[in-house]
CSV table of C-alpha atoms in Angstrom, one decimal:
chain,number,residue,atom,x,y,z
F,280,MET,CA,-8.9,0.6,6.5
F,281,PHE,CA,-7.6,-2.1,4.2
F,282,LYS,CA,-8.6,-3.7,1.0
F,283,VAL,CA,-7.6,-7.1,-0.4
F,284,ILE,CA,-6.9,-7.1,-4.1
F,285,GLY,CA,-6.2,-10.0,-6.5
F,286,GLU,CA,-2.7,-9.5,-8.0
F,287,MET,CA,-3.6,-10.6,-11.5
F,288,SER,CA,-7.2,-9.7,-11.9
F,289,GLY,CA,-7.3,-6.5,-9.8
F,290,LYS,CA,-10.6,-7.7,-8.2
F,291,ILE,CA,-11.3,-6.2,-4.8
F,292,TYR,CA,-12.2,-9.2,-2.6
F,293,VAL,CA,-12.8,-7.4,0.7
F,294,THR,CA,-12.6,-3.9,2.2
F,295,GLY,CA,-12.6,-3.1,6.0
F,296,THR,CA,-10.3,-3.3,9.0
F,297,ARG,CA,-7.4,-5.8,8.7
F,298,ALA,CA,-9.2,-8.2,11.1
F,299,ASP,CA,-12.5,-7.9,9.1
F,300,CYS,CA,-10.7,-8.6,5.8
F,301,PHE,CA,-9.1,-11.8,7.0
F,302,ARG,CA,-12.3,-12.9,8.8
F,303,GLU,CA,-14.3,-12.4,5.6
F,304,LEU,CA,-11.7,-14.2,3.5
F,305,ASN,CA,-11.8,-17.1,5.9
F,306,LYS,CA,-15.6,-17.3,5.5
F,307,GLN,CA,-15.5,-17.1,1.7
F,308,TYR,CA,-12.5,-19.5,1.3
F,309,PRO,CA,-12.2,-21.9,4.2
F,310,TYR,CA,-9.0,-23.9,4.4
F,311,LYS,CA,-9.2,-27.6,3.9
F,312,LYS,CA,-6.2,-29.9,4.6
F,313,GLN,CA,-6.4,-31.6,1.2
F,314,GLN,CA,-5.9,-28.3,-0.7
F,315,ASP,CA,-2.6,-27.0,-1.9
F,316,THR,CA,-3.9,-23.5,-2.4
F,317,VAL,CA,-6.7,-21.7,-0.6
F,318,TYR,CA,-7.3,-18.6,-2.8
F,319,GLN,CA,-7.8,-18.4,-6.5
F,320,GLU,CA,-4.8,-16.0,-7.0
F,321,VAL,CA,-2.2,-14.2,-5.0
F,322,LEU,CA,-3.9,-11.6,-2.8
F,323,LEU,CA,-2.4,-8.2,-1.9
F,324,VAL,CA,-3.4,-6.5,1.4
F,325,VAL,CA,-3.3,-2.8,0.8
F,326,LYS,CA,-3.7,0.0,3.4
F,327,ILE,CA,-6.2,2.7,2.3
F,328,GLU,CA,-5.3,6.2,3.3
F,329,LYS,CA,-8.1,8.3,4.6
F,330,GLU,CA,-9.5,10.7,2.1
F,331,VAL,CA,-9.2,14.4,2.9
F,332,VAL,CA,-12.3,16.3,2.2
């Protein structure tokens, strides 16, 4: 599992498999050729370790 976190805000944008995270980001923030930036801030992709119960 992975989560995508905003570097400055700490906002969690997406949680899921790596592919799911990038798929959802692409849906929320589609790339347009006229744009210099796609996302509102730098995004960090962080691997989540499984919790031991």
